[in-house]
Every structure is written in structure tokens, then in C-alpha cells.
Short mmCIF file of C-alpha atoms and ligand atoms in Angstrom, two decimals:
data_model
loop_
_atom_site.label_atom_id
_atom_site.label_comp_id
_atom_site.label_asym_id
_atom_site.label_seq_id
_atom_site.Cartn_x
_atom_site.Cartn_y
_atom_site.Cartn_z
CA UNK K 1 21.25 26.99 11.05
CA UNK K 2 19.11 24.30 12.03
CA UNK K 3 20.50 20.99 12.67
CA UNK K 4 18.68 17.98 12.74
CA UNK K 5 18.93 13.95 13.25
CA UNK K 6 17.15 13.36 10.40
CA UNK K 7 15.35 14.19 7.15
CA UNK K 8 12.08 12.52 6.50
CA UNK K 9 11.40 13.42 2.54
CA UNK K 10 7.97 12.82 1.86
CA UNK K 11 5.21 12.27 4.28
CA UNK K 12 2.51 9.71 2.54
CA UNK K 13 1.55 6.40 4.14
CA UNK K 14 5.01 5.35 4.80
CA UNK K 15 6.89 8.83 5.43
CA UNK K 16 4.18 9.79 7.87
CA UNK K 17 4.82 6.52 10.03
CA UNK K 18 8.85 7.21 10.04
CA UNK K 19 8.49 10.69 11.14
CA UNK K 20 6.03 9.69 13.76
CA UNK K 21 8.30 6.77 15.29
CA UNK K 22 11.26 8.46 14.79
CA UNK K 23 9.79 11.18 16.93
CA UNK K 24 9.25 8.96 19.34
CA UNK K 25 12.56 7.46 19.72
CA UNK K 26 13.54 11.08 20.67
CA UNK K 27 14.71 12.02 17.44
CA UNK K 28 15.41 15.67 16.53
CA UNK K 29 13.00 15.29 13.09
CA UNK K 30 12.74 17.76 10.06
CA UNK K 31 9.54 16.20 7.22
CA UNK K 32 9.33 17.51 4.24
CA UNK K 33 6.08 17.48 2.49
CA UNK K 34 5.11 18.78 -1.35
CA UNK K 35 1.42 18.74 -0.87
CA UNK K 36 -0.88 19.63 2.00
CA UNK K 37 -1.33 16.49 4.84
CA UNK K 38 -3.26 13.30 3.56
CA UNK K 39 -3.55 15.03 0.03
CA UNK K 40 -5.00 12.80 -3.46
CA UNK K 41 -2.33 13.33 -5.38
CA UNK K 42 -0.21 10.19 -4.60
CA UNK K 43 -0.49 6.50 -3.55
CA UNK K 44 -2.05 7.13 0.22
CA UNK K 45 -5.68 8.39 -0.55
CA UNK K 46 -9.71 6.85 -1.70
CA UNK K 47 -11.02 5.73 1.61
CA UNK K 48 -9.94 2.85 1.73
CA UNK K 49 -7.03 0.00 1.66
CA UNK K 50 -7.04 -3.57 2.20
CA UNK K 51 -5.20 -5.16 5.28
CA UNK K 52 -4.59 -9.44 5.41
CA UNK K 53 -2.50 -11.84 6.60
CA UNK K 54 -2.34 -14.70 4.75
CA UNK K 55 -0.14 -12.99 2.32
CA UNK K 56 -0.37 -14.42 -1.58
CA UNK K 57 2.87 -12.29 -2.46
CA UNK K 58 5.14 -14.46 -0.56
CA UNK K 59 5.28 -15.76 3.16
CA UNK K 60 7.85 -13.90 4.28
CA UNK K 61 5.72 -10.57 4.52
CA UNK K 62 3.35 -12.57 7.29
CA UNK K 63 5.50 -11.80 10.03
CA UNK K 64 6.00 -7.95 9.11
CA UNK K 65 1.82 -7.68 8.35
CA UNK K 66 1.20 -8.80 12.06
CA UNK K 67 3.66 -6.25 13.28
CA UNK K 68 1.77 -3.80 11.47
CA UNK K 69 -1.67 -5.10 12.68
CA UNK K 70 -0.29 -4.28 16.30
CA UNK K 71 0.94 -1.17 15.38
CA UNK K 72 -2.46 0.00 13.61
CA UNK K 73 -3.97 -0.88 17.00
CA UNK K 74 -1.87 0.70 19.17
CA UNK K 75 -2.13 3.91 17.01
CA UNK K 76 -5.86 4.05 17.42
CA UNK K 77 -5.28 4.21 20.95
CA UNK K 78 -2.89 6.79 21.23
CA UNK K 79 -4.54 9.15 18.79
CA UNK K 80 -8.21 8.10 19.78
CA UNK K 81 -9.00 7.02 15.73
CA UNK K 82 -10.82 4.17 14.31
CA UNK K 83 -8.35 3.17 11.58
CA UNK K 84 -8.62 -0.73 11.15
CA UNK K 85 -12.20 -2.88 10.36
CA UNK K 86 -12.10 -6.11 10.49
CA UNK K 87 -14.56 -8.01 7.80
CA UNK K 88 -13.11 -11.10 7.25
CA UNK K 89 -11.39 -11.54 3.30
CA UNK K 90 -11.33 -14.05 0.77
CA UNK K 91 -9.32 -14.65 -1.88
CA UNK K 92 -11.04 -16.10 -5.06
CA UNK K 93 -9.61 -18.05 -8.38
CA UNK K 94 -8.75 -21.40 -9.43
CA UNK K 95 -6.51 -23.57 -7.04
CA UNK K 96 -3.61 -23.19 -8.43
CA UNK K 97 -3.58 -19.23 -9.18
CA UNK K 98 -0.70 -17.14 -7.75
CA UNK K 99 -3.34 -15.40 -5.77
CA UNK K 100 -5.44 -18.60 -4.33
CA UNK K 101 -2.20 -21.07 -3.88
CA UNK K 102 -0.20 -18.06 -2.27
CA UNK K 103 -2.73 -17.24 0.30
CA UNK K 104 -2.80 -20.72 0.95
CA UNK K 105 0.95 -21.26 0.79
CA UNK K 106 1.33 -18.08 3.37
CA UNK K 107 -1.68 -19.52 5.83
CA UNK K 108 -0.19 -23.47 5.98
CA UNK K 109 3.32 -21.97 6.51
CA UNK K 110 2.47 -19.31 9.28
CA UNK K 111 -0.40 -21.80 11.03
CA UNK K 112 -3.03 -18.62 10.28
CA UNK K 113 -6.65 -19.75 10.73
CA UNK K 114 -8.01 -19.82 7.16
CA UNK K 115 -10.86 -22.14 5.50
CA UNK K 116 -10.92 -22.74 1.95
CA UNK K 117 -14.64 -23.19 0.29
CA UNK K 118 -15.27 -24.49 -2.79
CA UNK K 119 -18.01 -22.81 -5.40
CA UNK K 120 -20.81 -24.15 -3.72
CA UNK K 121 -19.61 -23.35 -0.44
CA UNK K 122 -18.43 -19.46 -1.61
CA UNK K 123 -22.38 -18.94 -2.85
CA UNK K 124 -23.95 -20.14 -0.02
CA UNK K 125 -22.18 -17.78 2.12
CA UNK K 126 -21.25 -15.14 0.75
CA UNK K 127 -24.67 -15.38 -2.38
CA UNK K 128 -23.54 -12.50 -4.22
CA UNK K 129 -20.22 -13.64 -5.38
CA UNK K 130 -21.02 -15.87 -8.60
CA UNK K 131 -17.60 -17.74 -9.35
CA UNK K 132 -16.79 -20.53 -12.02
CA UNK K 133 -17.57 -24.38 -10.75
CA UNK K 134 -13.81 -24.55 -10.60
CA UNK K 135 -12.78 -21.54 -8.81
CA UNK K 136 -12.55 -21.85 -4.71
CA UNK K 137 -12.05 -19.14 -1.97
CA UNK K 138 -9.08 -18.95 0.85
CA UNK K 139 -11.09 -17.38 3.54
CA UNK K 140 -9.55 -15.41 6.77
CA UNK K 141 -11.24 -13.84 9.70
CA UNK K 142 -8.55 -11.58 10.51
CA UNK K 143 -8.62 -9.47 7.32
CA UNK K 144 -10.12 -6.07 6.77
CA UNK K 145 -9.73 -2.45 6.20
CA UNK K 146 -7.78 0.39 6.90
CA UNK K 147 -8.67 4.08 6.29
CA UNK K 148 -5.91 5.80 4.43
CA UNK K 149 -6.57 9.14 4.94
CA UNK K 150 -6.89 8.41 8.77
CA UNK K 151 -4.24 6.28 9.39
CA UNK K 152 -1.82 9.42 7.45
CA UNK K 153 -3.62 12.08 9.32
CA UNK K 154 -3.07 10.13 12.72
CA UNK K 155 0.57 9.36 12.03
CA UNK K 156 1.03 12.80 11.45
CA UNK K 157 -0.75 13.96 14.77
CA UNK K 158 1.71 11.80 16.60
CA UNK K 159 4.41 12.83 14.87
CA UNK K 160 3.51 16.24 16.24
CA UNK K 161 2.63 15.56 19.40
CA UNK K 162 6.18 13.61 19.54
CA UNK K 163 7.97 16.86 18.46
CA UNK K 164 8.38 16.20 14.93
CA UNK K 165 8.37 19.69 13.04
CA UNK K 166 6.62 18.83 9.60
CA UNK K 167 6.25 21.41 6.95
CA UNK K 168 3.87 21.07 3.91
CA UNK K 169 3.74 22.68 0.51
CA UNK K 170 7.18 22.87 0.71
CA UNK K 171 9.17 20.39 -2.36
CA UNK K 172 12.33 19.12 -2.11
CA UNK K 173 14.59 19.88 -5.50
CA UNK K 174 17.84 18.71 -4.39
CA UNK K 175 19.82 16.52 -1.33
CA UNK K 176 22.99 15.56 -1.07
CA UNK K 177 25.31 14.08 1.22
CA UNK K 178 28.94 13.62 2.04
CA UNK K 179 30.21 11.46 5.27
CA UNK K 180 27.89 11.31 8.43
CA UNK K 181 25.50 14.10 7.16
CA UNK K 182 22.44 15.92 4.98
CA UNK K 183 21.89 18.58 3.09
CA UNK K 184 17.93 19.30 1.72
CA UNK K 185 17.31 21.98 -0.34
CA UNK K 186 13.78 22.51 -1.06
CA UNK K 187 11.84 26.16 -2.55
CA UNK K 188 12.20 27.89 0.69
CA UNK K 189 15.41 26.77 2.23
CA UNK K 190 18.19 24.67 2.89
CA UNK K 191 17.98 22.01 5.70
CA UNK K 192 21.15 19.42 7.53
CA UNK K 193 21.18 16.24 8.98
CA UNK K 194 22.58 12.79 9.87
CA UNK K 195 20.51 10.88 8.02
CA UNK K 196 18.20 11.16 5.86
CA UNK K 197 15.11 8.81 5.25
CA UNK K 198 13.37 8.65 1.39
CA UNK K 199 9.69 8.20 1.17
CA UNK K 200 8.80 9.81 -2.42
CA UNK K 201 5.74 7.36 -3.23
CA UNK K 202 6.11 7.81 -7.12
CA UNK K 203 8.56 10.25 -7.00
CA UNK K 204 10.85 8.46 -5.70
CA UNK K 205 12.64 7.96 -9.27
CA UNK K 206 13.05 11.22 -9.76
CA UNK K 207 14.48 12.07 -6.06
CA UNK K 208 17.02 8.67 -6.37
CA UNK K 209 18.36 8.58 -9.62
CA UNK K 210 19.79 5.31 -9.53
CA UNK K 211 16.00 3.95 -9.17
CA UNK K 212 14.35 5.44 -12.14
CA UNK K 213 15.27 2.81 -14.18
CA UNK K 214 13.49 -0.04 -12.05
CA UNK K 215 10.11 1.59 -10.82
CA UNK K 216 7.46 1.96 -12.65
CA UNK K 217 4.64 4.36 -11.88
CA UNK K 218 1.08 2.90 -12.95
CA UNK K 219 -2.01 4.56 -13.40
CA UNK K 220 -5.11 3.04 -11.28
CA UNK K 221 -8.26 3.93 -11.87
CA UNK K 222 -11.10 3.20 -9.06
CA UNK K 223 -14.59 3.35 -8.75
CA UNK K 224 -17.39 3.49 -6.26
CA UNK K 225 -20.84 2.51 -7.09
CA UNK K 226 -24.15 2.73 -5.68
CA UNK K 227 -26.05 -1.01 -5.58
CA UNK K 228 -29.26 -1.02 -6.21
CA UNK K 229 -30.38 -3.69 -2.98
CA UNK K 230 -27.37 -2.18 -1.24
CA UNK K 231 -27.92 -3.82 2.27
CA UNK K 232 -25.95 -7.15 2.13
CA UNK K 233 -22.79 -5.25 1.17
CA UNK K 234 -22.95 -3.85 4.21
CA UNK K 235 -19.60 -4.22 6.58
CA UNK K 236 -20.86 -6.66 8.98
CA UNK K 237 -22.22 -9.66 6.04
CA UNK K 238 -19.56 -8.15 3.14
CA UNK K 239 -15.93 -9.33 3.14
CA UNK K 240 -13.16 -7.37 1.33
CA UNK K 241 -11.90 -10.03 -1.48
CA UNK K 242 -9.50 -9.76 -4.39
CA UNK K 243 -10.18 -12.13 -7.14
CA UNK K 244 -8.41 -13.61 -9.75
CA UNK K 245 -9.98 -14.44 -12.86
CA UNK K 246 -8.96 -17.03 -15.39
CA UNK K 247 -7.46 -14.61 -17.82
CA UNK K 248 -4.93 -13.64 -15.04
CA UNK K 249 -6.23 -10.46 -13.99
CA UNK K 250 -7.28 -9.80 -10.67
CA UNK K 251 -10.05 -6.84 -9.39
CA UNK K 252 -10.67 -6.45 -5.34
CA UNK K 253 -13.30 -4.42 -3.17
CA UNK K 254 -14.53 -3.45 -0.60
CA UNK K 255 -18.05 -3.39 1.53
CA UNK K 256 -19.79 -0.75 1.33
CA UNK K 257 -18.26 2.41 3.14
CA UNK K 258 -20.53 5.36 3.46
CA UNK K 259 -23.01 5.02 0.38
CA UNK K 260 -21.17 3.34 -1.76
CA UNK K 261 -18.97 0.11 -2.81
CA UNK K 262 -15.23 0.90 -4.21
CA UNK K 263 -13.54 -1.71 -6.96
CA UNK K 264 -10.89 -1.44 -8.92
CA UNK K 265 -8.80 -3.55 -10.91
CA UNK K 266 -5.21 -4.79 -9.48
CA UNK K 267 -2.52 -4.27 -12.19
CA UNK K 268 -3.03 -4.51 -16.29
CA UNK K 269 -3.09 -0.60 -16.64
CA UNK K 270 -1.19 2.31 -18.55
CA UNK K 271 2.26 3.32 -17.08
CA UNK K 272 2.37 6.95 -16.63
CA UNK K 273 4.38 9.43 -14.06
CA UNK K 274 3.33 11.59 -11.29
CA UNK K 275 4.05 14.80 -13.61
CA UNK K 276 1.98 13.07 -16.32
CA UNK K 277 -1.21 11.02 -14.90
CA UNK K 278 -4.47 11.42 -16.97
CA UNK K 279 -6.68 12.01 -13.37
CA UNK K 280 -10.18 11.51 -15.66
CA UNK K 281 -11.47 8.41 -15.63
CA UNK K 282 -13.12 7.69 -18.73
CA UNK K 283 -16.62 6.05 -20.04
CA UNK K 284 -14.91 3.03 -21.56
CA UNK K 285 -13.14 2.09 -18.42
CA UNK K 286 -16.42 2.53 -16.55
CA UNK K 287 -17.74 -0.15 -19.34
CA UNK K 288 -15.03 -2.46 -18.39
CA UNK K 289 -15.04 -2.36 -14.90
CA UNK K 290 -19.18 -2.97 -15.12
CA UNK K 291 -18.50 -5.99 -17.40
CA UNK K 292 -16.03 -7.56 -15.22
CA UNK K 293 -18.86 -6.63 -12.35
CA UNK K 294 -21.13 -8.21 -14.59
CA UNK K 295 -20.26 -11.56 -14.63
CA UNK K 296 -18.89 -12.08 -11.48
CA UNK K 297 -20.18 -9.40 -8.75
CA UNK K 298 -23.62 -8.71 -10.60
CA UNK K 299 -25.71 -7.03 -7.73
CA UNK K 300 -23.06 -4.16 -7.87
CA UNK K 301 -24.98 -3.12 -10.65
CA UNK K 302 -26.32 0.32 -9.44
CA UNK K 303 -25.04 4.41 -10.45
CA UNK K 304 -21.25 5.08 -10.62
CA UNK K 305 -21.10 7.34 -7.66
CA UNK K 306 -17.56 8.65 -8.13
CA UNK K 307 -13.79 7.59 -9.67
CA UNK K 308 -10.40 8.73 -8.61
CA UNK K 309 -6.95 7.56 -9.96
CA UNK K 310 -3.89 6.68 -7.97
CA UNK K 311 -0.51 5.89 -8.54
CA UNK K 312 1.18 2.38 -7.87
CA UNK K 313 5.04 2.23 -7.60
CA UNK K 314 6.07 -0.95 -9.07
CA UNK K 315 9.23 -2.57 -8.80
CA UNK K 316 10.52 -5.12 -11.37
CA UNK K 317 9.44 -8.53 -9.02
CA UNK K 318 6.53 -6.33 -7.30
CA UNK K 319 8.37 -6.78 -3.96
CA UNK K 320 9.32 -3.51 -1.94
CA UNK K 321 12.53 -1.54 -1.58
CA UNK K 322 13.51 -0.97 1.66
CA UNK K 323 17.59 -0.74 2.44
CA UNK K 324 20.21 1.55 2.30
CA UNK K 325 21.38 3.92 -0.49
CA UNK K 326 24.19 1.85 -1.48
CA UNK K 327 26.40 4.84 -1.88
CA UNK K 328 25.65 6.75 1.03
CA UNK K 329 24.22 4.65 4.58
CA UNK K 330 22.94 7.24 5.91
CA UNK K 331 20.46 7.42 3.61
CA UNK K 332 17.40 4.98 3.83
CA UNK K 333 14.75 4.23 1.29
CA UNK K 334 11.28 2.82 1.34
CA UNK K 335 9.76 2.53 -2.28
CA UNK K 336 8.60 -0.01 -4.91
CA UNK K 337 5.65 -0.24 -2.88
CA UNK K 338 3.83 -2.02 -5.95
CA UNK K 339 0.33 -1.54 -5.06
CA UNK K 340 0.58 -3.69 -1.81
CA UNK K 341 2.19 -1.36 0.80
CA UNK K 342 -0.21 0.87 2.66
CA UNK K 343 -0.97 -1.97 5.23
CA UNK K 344 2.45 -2.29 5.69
CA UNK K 345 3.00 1.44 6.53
CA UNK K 346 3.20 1.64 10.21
CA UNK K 347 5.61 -1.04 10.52
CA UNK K 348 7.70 0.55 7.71
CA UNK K 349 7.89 3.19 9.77
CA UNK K 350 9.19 1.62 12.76
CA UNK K 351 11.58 -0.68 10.66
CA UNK K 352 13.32 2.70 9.04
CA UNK K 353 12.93 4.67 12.33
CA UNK K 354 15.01 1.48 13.56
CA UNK K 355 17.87 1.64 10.42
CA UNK K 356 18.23 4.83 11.12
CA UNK K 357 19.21 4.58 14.71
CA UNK K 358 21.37 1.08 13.99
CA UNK K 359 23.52 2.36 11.21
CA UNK K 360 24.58 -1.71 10.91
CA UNK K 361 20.61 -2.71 10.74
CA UNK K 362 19.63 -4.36 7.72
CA UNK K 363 15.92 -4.95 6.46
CA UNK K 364 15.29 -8.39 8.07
CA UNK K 365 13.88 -9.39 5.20
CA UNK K 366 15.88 -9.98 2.55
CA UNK K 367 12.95 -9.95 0.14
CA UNK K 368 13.53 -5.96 0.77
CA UNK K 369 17.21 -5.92 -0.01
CA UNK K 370 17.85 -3.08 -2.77
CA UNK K 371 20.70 -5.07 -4.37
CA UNK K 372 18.40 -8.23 -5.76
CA UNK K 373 17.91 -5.88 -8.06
CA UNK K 374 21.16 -4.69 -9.05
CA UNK K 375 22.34 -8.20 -9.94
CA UNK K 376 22.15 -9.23 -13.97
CA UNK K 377 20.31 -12.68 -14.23
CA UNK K 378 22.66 -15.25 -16.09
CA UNK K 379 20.78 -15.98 -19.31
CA UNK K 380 22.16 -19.29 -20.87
C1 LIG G 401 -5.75 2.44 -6.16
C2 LIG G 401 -4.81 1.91 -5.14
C3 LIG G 401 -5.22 0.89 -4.30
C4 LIG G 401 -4.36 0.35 -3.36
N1 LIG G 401 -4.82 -0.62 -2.55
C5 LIG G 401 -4.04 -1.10 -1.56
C6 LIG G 401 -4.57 -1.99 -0.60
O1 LIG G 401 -5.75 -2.34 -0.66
N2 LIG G 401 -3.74 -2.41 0.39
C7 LIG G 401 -2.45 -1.99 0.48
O2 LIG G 401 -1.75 -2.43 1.41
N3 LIG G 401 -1.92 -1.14 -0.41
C8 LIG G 401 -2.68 -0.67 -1.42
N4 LIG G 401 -2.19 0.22 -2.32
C9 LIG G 401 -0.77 0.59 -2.27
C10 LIG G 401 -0.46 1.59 -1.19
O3 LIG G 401 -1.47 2.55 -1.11
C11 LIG G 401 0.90 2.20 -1.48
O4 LIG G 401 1.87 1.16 -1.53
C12 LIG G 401 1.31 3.19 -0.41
O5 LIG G 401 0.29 4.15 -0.22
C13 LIG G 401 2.61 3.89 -0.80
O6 LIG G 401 2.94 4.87 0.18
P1 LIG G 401 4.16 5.87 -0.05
O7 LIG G 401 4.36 6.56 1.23
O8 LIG G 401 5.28 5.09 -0.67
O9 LIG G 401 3.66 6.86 -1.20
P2 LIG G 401 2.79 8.22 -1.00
O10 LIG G 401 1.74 8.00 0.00
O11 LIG G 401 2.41 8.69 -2.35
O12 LIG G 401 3.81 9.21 -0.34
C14 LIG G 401 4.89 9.80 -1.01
C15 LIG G 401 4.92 11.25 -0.57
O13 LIG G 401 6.13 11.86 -0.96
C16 LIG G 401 5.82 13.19 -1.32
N5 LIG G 401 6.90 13.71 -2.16
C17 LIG G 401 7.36 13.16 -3.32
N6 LIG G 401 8.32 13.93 -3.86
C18 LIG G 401 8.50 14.98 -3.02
C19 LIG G 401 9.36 16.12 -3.04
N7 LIG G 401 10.22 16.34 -4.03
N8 LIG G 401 9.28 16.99 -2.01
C20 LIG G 401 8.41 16.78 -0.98
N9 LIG G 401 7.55 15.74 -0.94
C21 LIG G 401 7.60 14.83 -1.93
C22 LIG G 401 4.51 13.06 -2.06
O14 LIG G 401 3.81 14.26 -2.22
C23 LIG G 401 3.79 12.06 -1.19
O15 LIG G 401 3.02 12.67 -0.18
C24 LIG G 401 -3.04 0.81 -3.27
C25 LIG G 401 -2.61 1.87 -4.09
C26 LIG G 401 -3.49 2.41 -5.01
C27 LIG G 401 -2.99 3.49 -5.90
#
């Protein structure tokens, strides 16, 4: 029998990173993987995810997204990738939208270099953007793009290369544990450990019971398409941007990244499971995304070059879940990623790798902290 520090169940964006800097800490690691390495079934694939700093969600993630720009970088190096592109982001809507105040709220607090353009301004630099006379743009230099795919594959590699014995197309059905160790059983065998570390993506309600009741898995559909004058979408005059329109809902993209240009819309769309999803993308959601397109991105007119659905994991105040099982604290959790975690991952992985060798660590950000959760709200 195999013994081993610890457990890593799951290895997407975020279990990939904790096995890999777990590794590295000299850890005796054991991850556990349903599907094959970087695979399109979960929350961690379509070419591409956006990475910024001035942070709408709430300031307190600043601090942990500069952590995880260093760590993207020093990734690269030791696997020899190119994982991060910087294009410079903007964040579009009327001043006082959660999206355009927040950036602003995140860039004043943290002193980040940011401009903020009005209309006028917004078309006469970036001309195919076409917002309302009221709507203004929170620009930054430092945002960009990661490559999903990559950055998994790469954490992966150095996982390896650290020691880390990773398996794939082998599920987990069951874990348990009892005082100061593990037990995974999965379809070929049964595994111990100290401690165990819970990356599940959208499984993760099924794999902790006690958090199927607050995640939600949605379904997000996303689709590249083919301009017509493609050139200024290219990466080097083309920002990534999310953008909030009036009605409160908010689509983002991308430059254009081989031959085409990704969008997709953030939030608004069915809740499904992992078991469940509807993977087609269908004709009238095509319509819709081209009439959002439409009136505010027209020159992305051209062919729909190809769609693919994901899976966001959304907690009830959208903010992650990273903390101790509060039963058992050897057992650590990332989850509730809420559509906003990939650029996070390789500093979640060094922040669990880090629990997991403090068993007194905390997240340092309480934002994190299972247990907001678990309290009722007074209603009076
Ligand atoms: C369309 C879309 C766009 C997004 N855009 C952005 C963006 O621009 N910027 C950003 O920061 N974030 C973005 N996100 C969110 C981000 O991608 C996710 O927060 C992140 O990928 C979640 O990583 P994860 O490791 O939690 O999940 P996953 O990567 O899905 O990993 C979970 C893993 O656990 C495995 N697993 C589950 N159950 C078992 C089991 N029983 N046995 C073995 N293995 C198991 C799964 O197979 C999977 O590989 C986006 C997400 C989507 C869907």
C-alpha cells in the first residue's frame, strides 16, 4: 500500500497548479484525474481566458491577481511556454455599473495605472467599439490573456517533472477520512493520505455534499467568429474588454487568436450539471449573440467559425471557496470559482499547496472563507 502526503482530486486549472506546487514543496503527491490532461469537458478549456488587475468583483482579489501574474511568468520560464499576452483591457458601461465603478474602485484603492475615456475618447481609440454617449471605459495596460489549455498542460509538466504521480481516466467515487488521514477510492483502486486537497470544477457538489446546495453549475455557451476586415482585431491594436450593457448583462472577448475572434456572454444562462449539459449550441443563441454584436461590436460581423460550451461554478455571492472542510482540516477545497477563476489558478495552487503544509493557515482572504456562507442572514 501506497502512502502518500496528499490527494489532489481533480486536476483542471486549479488542481493542476496544487499538484504542481505541492510537488515542489517536496510533497509525496497522488492526482486524480476523470478525463484525459487539459480535456473540454469542464471549466479549464476554449483557448482562451481573460487575466486583469483592476478587479470589478471586489478589491481584495488585487493583491492575489498580481501573485498570480508572477506566478504565470515564472511558469513560462520553467516550462519554456508562452502562457500570458498582454493587450491592454477595458472595461465598458455606464459610470456607475458594478463592472465600470468596481474596476475603478479596485484601480484608486490599489494605485494601478488605469485611464478612464469617455465615448468619444473609447471611439477614437479603439473605432470599432460603438458605445452609448453615456457609457465610458476603465482602461489598463497590464491586462491580457492566458491560454487555458497551456497554462493546464504546463502545470501538469511541472508537476511531473517535480515528482508528482498523476493518473488520468481514472474517477474518484468515494473519500473519506477519519483523524490525520485519506482514503480515495476511485474505479481502479483505493489510495491514503494526510490530506487531501478538492478541486472538482463542477463536480465539486457532488464530491462535497455539504456544497451542493450552494453551487450552481451554469451552462456557457461561446463563440468564435470570422470578421470580415479582420486586421484591426488583431492582438497588438485589439484589447480584451468585458462590457456591461444597460440592461445589466455583460458579454467580453477577445482579439483575434488564430483566425478567429471568441465572445461570449458573462452570466444570464440556463443552470444545468456536469452529468446533464446540452454541449450544442443552438441557431437562436447564435441570433442573440450576433444582435448583441450588432449594436455594439458591429465589424464582428463575419461566419461563425465554431461554439463550445463550458461550465461556470457559481457560488451564491459569486466569490470563491477556498478553506477548510469544516468537519475534517485536512481536507482543503477550492470551488465556487463563478466564472472568474482561471487567472487566479496558479496562485490557488500555491495558496492550497501552502494550507496544506500549515494545518493552522487560513485563506488570507476572508472573502474565501467557506463559513460566510453557512451563516443565515437576519431578515427583519
Ligand atoms: C466560458 C468560460 C469563460 C471563462 N472565462 C474566464 C476568464 O476570462 N477569466 C477567468 O479568470 N476565468 C474564466 N472562467 C472561469 C474559469 O475558467 C474557472 O473558474 C476555472 O477554470 C475553474 O477551474 P477548476 O479547476 O475549478 O475546474 P475544472 O478546470 O473544471 O477542473 C475540475 C477537474 O476535476 C475533475 N473531476 C471532477 N470530479 C472528478 C472525479 N470524481 N474524479 C476525478 N476527477 C474529477 C474534472 O474532470 C476536472 O478536470 C471562464 C469559464 C468559462 C466556462
Amino acid at each position: 500500500m501506497t502512502a502518500y502526503d496528499v490527494i489532489v482530486l481533480g486536476l483542471g486549472g486549479m488542481g493542476s497548479a496544487a499538484a504542481y506546487q505541492l510537488a515542489a514543496r517536496g510533497l509525496r503527491v497522488l492526482g486524480l484525474e476523470q478525463f484525459s490532461p487539459a480535456h473540454d469537458r469542464g471549466s479549464s478549456h476554449g483557448q482562451s481566458r481573460i487575466i486583469r488587475e483592476a478587479y470589478f468583483e471586489h478589491p481584495a482579489y488585487v493583491p492575489f491577481v498580481q501573485r498570480a501574474y508572477q506566478l504565470w511568468r515564472e511558469l513560462e520560464q520553467r516550462t519554456g511556454t508562452d502562457l500570458l499576452h498582454i493587450t491592454g483591457g477595458l472595461m465598458i458601461g455606464r459610470r456607475d455599473t458594478e463592472l465600470v465603478a468596481g474596476a475603478m474602485q479596485s484601480a484608486q484603492m490599489h494605485d494601478l495605472a488605469h485611464e478612464i475615456l469617455d465615448a468619444a475618447e473609447l471611439r477614437a481609440r479603439y473605432p470599432l467599439f460603438q458605445p452609448d454617449e453615456d457609457e465610458i471605459a476603465v482602461f489598463e495596460r497590464r491586462a491580457g490573456y492566458l491560454m487555458p489549455e497551456a497554462c493546464v498542460s504546463a502545470h501538469i509538466a511541472a508537476a511531473q517533472n517535480a515528482g508528482a504521480e498523476l493518473h488520468f481516466e481514472e474517477p474518484v467515487v468515494d473519500w473519506s477520512a477519519d483523524s490525520g488521514s485519506v482514503t480515495v477510492t476511485t474505479e481502479r483502486g483505493r489510495y491514503h493520505s494526510s490530506a487531501l486537497v478538492i478541486t472538482a470544477g463542477p463536480w465539486a457538489g457532488q464530491i462535497v455534499p455539504e456544497l451542493a446546495t450552494q453551487l450552481q453549475v451554469e451552462r456557457i455557451p461561446v463563440f468564435w467568429f470570422r470578421p470580415d476586415a479582420p486586421a484591426p482585431f488583431a492582438s497588438d491594436r485589439f484589447p480584451i474588454y468585458i462590457w456591461e450593457q444597460p440592461n445589466g448583462r455583460a458579454f467580453y472577448g477577445f482579439p483575434q487568436i488564430g483566425d478567429s475572434v471568441k465572445v461570449a456572454q458573462h452570466y444570464g444562462s440556463l443552470m444545468t450539471t456536469p452529468a446533464t449539459i446540452d454541449r450544442t449550441v443552438h441557431a437562436d443563441e447564435v441570433e442573440a449573440m450576433r444582435a448583441v454584436l450588432q449594436r455594439y461590436l458591429p465589424a464582428l460581423n463575419g461566419a461563425l467559425a465554431a461554439t463550445s460550451t463550458c461550465m461556470y461554478t457559481n457560488s451564491p455571492d459569486l466569490h470563491f471557496i477556498i478553506d477548510r472542510h469544516p468537519a475534517h482540516s485536512h481536507v482543503v477545497i477550492a470551488a465556487g470559482f463563478s466564472g472568474h477563476g482561471f487567472k487566479f489558478s496558479s496562485a490557488v495552487g500555491e495558496l492550497l499547496s501552502e494550507m496544506v503544509l500549515d494545518p493552522a493557515a487560513r485563506p488570507p482572504i476572508d472573502l474565501f472563507r467557506w463559513d460566510r456562507l453557512l451563516t443565515t442572514p437576519e431578515h427583519s
